[in-house]
Amino acid sequence: MSSAESFVPTPLLLSDSAQKRINALMAEENNSTLKLRVYVTGGGCSGFQYGFDFADNVADDDTVIEFGDAALVVDPLSYQYLVGSTVDYEEGLAGARFRVQNPNATTTCGCGASFMV
């Protein structure tokens, strides 16, 4: 007789550089309740694309994941596509941006802004 295995998915992670950037933005805006909203929408080269926004308000069905003073907010539809991902912040010659490293993505576009599962 076989038994079912239990699996608990890893929630979203926030890199140190992303935490520092969120904390810096909270200080610049003088708003300690500011959170980074991460969401997934249809579109982009690969089918879905990531979006980022800053939120003061959190809906009842949103998931809030706290990392010290920094926090991520994810709506329930987007959460299923982002489980196990890491949100990072990078600065380089192409500019500065938040970026999602998603282990669930089977295909991504060249710039990393869209994906397919």
XYZ file of N, CA and C in Angstrom:
351
model
N 0.845 -1.169 0.000
C 0.000 0.000 0.000
C 0.894 1.236 0.000
N 0.602 2.151 -0.883
C 1.388 3.377 -0.920
C 0.677 4.452 -0.116
N 1.471 5.381 0.382
C 0.870 6.468 1.145
C 1.161 7.789 0.439
N 0.272 8.719 0.592
C 0.440 10.033 -0.024
C 1.522 10.805 0.721
N 2.311 11.533 -0.053
C 3.334 12.358 0.559
C 2.798 13.753 0.781
N 3.209 14.342 1.872
C 2.798 15.698 2.193
C 3.803 16.678 1.596
N 3.297 17.767 1.020
C 4.165 18.764 0.414
C 3.700 20.148 0.857
N 4.601 20.894 1.455
C 4.294 22.264 1.852
C 5.115 23.182 0.953
N 4.464 23.977 0.091
C 5.207 24.837 -0.823
C 5.950 25.946 -0.076
N 7.095 26.312 -0.627
C 7.859 27.415 -0.076
C 7.174 28.712 -0.485
N 6.926 29.605 0.477
C 6.316 30.874 0.092
C 7.316 31.737 -0.674
N 6.902 32.890 -1.045
C 7.804 33.808 -1.735
C 8.937 34.233 -0.808
N 10.075 34.492 -1.405
C 11.230 34.986 -0.670
C 11.572 36.381 -1.178
N 12.244 37.153 -0.359
C 12.647 38.507 -0.705
C 14.145 38.622 -0.456
N 14.908 38.926 -1.507
C 16.364 39.012 -1.374
C 16.748 40.185 -0.479
N 17.979 40.150 0.014
C 18.484 41.238 0.855
C 18.455 42.570 0.120
N 18.831 42.564 -1.171
C 18.844 43.816 -1.928
C 17.431 44.362 -2.115
N 16.446 43.492 -2.294
C 15.058 43.943 -2.415
C 14.555 44.493 -1.083
N 14.924 43.847 0.007
C 14.542 44.348 1.324
C 15.122 45.736 1.570
N 16.381 45.911 1.225
C 17.029 47.216 1.416
C 16.349 48.293 0.576
N 15.974 47.967 -0.666
C 15.331 48.952 -1.537
C 13.943 49.323 -1.017
N 13.183 48.337 -0.554
C 11.860 48.617 0.010
C 11.996 49.500 1.248
N 12.960 49.183 2.109
C 13.188 49.996 3.308
C 13.593 51.419 2.939
N 14.426 51.567 1.900
C 14.834 52.901 1.449
C 13.639 53.684 0.919
N 12.759 53.018 0.165
C 11.567 53.683 -0.364
C 10.598 54.070 0.752
N 10.484 53.232 1.773
C 9.634 53.574 2.916
C 10.167 54.829 3.600
N 11.498 54.925 3.731
C 12.111 56.102 4.356
C 11.916 57.343 3.482
N 12.118 57.206 2.172
C 11.941 58.332 1.249
C 10.514 58.868 1.276
N 9.552 57.961 1.338
C 8.140 58.346 1.337
C 7.627 58.666 2.743
N 8.473 58.441 3.743
C 8.089 58.626 5.143
C 6.801 57.861 5.449
N 6.777 56.593 5.010
C 5.594 55.750 5.133
C 6.028 54.350 5.557
N 5.890 54.049 6.832
C 6.338 52.753 7.350
C 5.384 51.609 7.018
N 4.221 51.909 6.428
C 3.263 50.850 6.075
C 3.348 50.455 4.602
N 4.268 51.070 3.861
C 4.414 50.786 2.435
C 4.872 49.348 2.223
N 4.217 48.647 1.295
C 4.554 47.250 0.979
C 4.705 47.111 -0.526
N 5.519 46.151 -0.946
C 5.690 45.878 -2.374
C 4.639 44.860 -2.805
N 3.764 45.263 -3.725
C 2.766 44.353 -4.275
C 3.368 43.706 -5.527
N 3.321 42.385 -5.571
C 3.788 41.615 -6.718
C 2.571 40.907 -7.298
N 2.395 41.005 -8.617
C 1.226 40.384 -9.222
C 1.570 39.825 -10.601
N 0.692 38.970 -11.082
C 0.842 38.336 -12.386
C -0.381 38.710 -13.214
N -0.136 39.119 -14.463
C -1.228 39.411 -15.393
C -0.984 38.647 -16.690
N -2.022 38.511 -17.475
C -1.872 37.893 -18.792
C -1.179 38.861 -19.728
N -0.413 38.331 -20.656
C 0.278 39.163 -21.638
C 1.763 38.912 -21.646
N 2.488 39.777 -22.310
C 3.932 39.596 -22.424
C 4.266 38.595 -23.506
N 5.522 38.427 -23.789
C 5.972 37.546 -24.866
C 5.699 36.072 -24.567
N 5.661 35.710 -23.276
C 5.564 34.298 -22.922
C 4.233 33.894 -22.311
N 3.250 34.769 -22.253
C 1.933 34.392 -21.763
C 1.494 35.111 -20.500
N 2.373 35.218 -19.516
C 2.097 35.945 -18.285
C 3.210 36.956 -18.084
N 2.897 38.021 -17.339
C 3.956 38.966 -17.021
C 3.846 39.391 -15.560
N 4.980 39.761 -14.986
C 5.042 40.202 -13.605
C 4.758 41.697 -13.542
N 4.164 42.105 -12.445
C 3.945 43.517 -12.198
C 4.299 43.841 -10.761
N 4.690 45.080 -10.541
C 5.054 45.546 -9.208
C 4.378 46.878 -8.960
N 3.971 47.073 -7.720
C 3.358 48.329 -7.322
C 3.603 48.469 -5.823
N 3.453 49.676 -5.319
C 3.564 49.864 -3.876
C 2.174 50.066 -3.323
N 1.902 49.419 -2.202
C 0.563 49.414 -1.637
C 0.589 49.824 -0.179
N -0.380 50.654 0.183
C -0.650 50.950 1.593
C -1.773 50.048 2.083
N -2.707 49.768 1.172
C -3.892 48.994 1.526
C -3.715 47.529 1.157
N -4.254 46.675 1.997
C -4.203 45.234 1.771
C -5.634 44.719 1.807
N -6.034 43.979 0.776
C -7.372 43.395 0.729
C -7.456 42.198 1.676
N -8.673 41.849 2.057
C -8.876 40.730 2.988
C -8.316 39.417 2.461
N -8.341 39.221 1.135
C -7.868 37.951 0.577
C -6.420 37.999 0.104
N -5.724 39.125 0.302
C -4.300 39.221 -0.038
C -3.457 38.431 0.952
N -2.292 37.984 0.508
C -1.312 37.360 1.381
C -0.209 38.376 1.624
N 0.135 38.592 2.875
C 1.226 39.498 3.238
C 2.342 38.642 3.806
N 3.533 38.786 3.234
C 4.695 38.033 3.693
C 5.708 39.061 4.183
N 6.029 39.019 5.466
C 6.901 40.014 6.073
C 8.324 39.503 6.194
N 9.248 40.415 5.950
C 10.685 40.162 6.066
C 11.268 41.321 6.865
N 11.200 41.245 8.180
C 11.622 42.376 8.996
C 10.673 43.534 8.770
N 11.203 44.692 8.393
C 10.368 45.870 8.133
C 9.766 45.846 6.734
N 10.344 45.083 5.815
C 9.862 45.021 4.433
C 8.791 43.931 4.317
N 7.846 44.144 3.390
C 6.781 43.154 3.209
C 6.352 43.085 1.747
N 5.956 41.875 1.347
C 5.360 41.636 0.029
C 3.870 41.421 0.205
N 3.085 41.883 -0.772
C 1.647 41.647 -0.810
C 1.348 40.965 -2.138
N 0.579 39.866 -2.076
C 0.245 39.110 -3.283
C -1.238 38.751 -3.240
N -1.932 38.987 -4.361
C -3.342 38.606 -4.446
C -3.435 37.094 -4.653
N -4.595 36.488 -4.342
C -4.705 35.024 -4.406
C -4.497 34.429 -5.794
N -4.905 35.118 -6.841
C -4.713 34.596 -8.189
C -3.232 34.547 -8.548
N -2.500 35.600 -8.217
C -1.067 35.668 -8.534
C -0.247 34.716 -7.682
N -0.676 34.501 -6.443
C 0.103 33.691 -5.506
C 0.398 32.305 -6.061
N -0.579 31.694 -6.706
C -0.395 30.334 -7.225
C 0.738 30.248 -8.249
N 0.984 31.331 -8.975
C 2.059 31.353 -9.970
C 3.405 31.734 -9.369
N 3.387 32.301 -8.177
C 4.611 32.841 -7.583
C 5.175 32.007 -6.435
N 4.459 30.974 -6.000
C 4.927 30.150 -4.881
C 6.330 29.629 -5.180
N 7.235 29.825 -4.241
C 8.611 29.354 -4.390
C 9.535 30.350 -5.062
N 9.007 31.464 -5.515
C 9.817 32.466 -6.227
C 10.575 33.359 -5.253
N 11.598 34.010 -5.783
C 12.355 35.017 -5.038
C 12.214 36.346 -5.753
N 11.847 37.371 -5.009
C 11.797 38.724 -5.551
C 13.127 39.374 -5.216
N 13.793 39.881 -6.253
C 15.118 40.476 -6.112
C 15.074 41.911 -6.631
N 16.080 42.692 -6.283
C 16.227 44.045 -6.806
C 17.638 44.150 -7.343
N 17.753 44.639 -8.575
C 19.080 44.751 -9.182
C 19.265 46.114 -9.821
N 20.485 46.585 -9.771
C 20.871 47.828 -10.435
C 22.014 47.503 -11.369
N 21.949 48.038 -12.587
C 22.999 47.766 -13.562
C 22.950 48.767 -14.689
N 23.643 48.453 -15.759
C 23.695 49.344 -16.911
C 22.323 49.540 -17.546
N 21.467 48.544 -17.446
C 20.129 48.636 -18.037
C 19.145 49.363 -17.120
N 19.586 49.770 -15.941
C 18.717 50.471 -15.000
C 18.509 49.660 -13.735
N 17.571 50.095 -12.932
C 17.260 49.432 -11.671
C 15.847 48.870 -11.750
N 15.650 47.675 -11.166
C 14.322 47.065 -11.232
C 14.184 45.941 -10.211
N 12.927 45.698 -9.849
C 12.603 44.489 -9.106
C 12.452 43.383 -10.138
N 12.801 42.164 -9.735
C 12.794 41.039 -10.665
C 12.350 39.787 -9.913
N 11.616 38.914 -10.603
C 11.152 37.661 -9.999
C 11.974 36.508 -10.570
N 12.519 35.707 -9.688
C 13.200 34.468 -10.080
C 12.231 33.344 -9.735
N 11.572 32.806 -10.767
C 10.458 31.889 -10.579
C 10.836 30.473 -11.015
N 10.950 29.531 -10.060
C 11.292 28.154 -10.421
C 10.150 27.429 -11.139
N 8.938 27.992 -11.115
C 7.782 27.371 -11.767
C 7.710 27.703 -13.254
N 8.456 28.709 -13.689
C 8.397 29.142 -15.082
C 9.092 28.122 -15.978
N 8.404 27.690 -17.011
C 9.005 26.752 -17.958
C 9.691 27.495 -19.099
N 9.218 28.712 -19.363
C 9.790 29.563 -20.413
C 9.753 30.996 -19.917
N 10.798 31.746 -20.217
C 10.802 33.177 -19.910
C 11.258 33.936 -21.140
N 10.922 35.229 -21.163
C 11.388 36.048 -22.275
C 12.808 36.518 -21.975
N 13.432 37.158 -22.923
C 14.808 37.612 -22.774
C 15.020 38.596 -21.651
N 14.051 39.459 -21.408
C 14.223 40.466 -20.357
C 13.780 39.950 -18.995
N 13.123 38.800 -18.937
C 12.691 38.220 -17.659
C 11.400 38.791 -17.125
N 10.712 39.625 -17.891
C 9.476 40.250 -17.404
C 8.255 39.381 -17.660
N 8.342 38.396 -18.542
C 7.194 37.528 -18.788
C 7.629 36.068 -18.719
N 6.634 35.199 -18.532
C 6.941 33.771 -18.326
C 5.758 32.911 -18.728
N 6.003 31.601 -18.792
C 4.972 30.607 -19.049
C 5.166 29.482 -18.047
N 4.047 28.909 -17.588
C 4.128 27.759 -16.668
C 3.552 26.531 -17.330
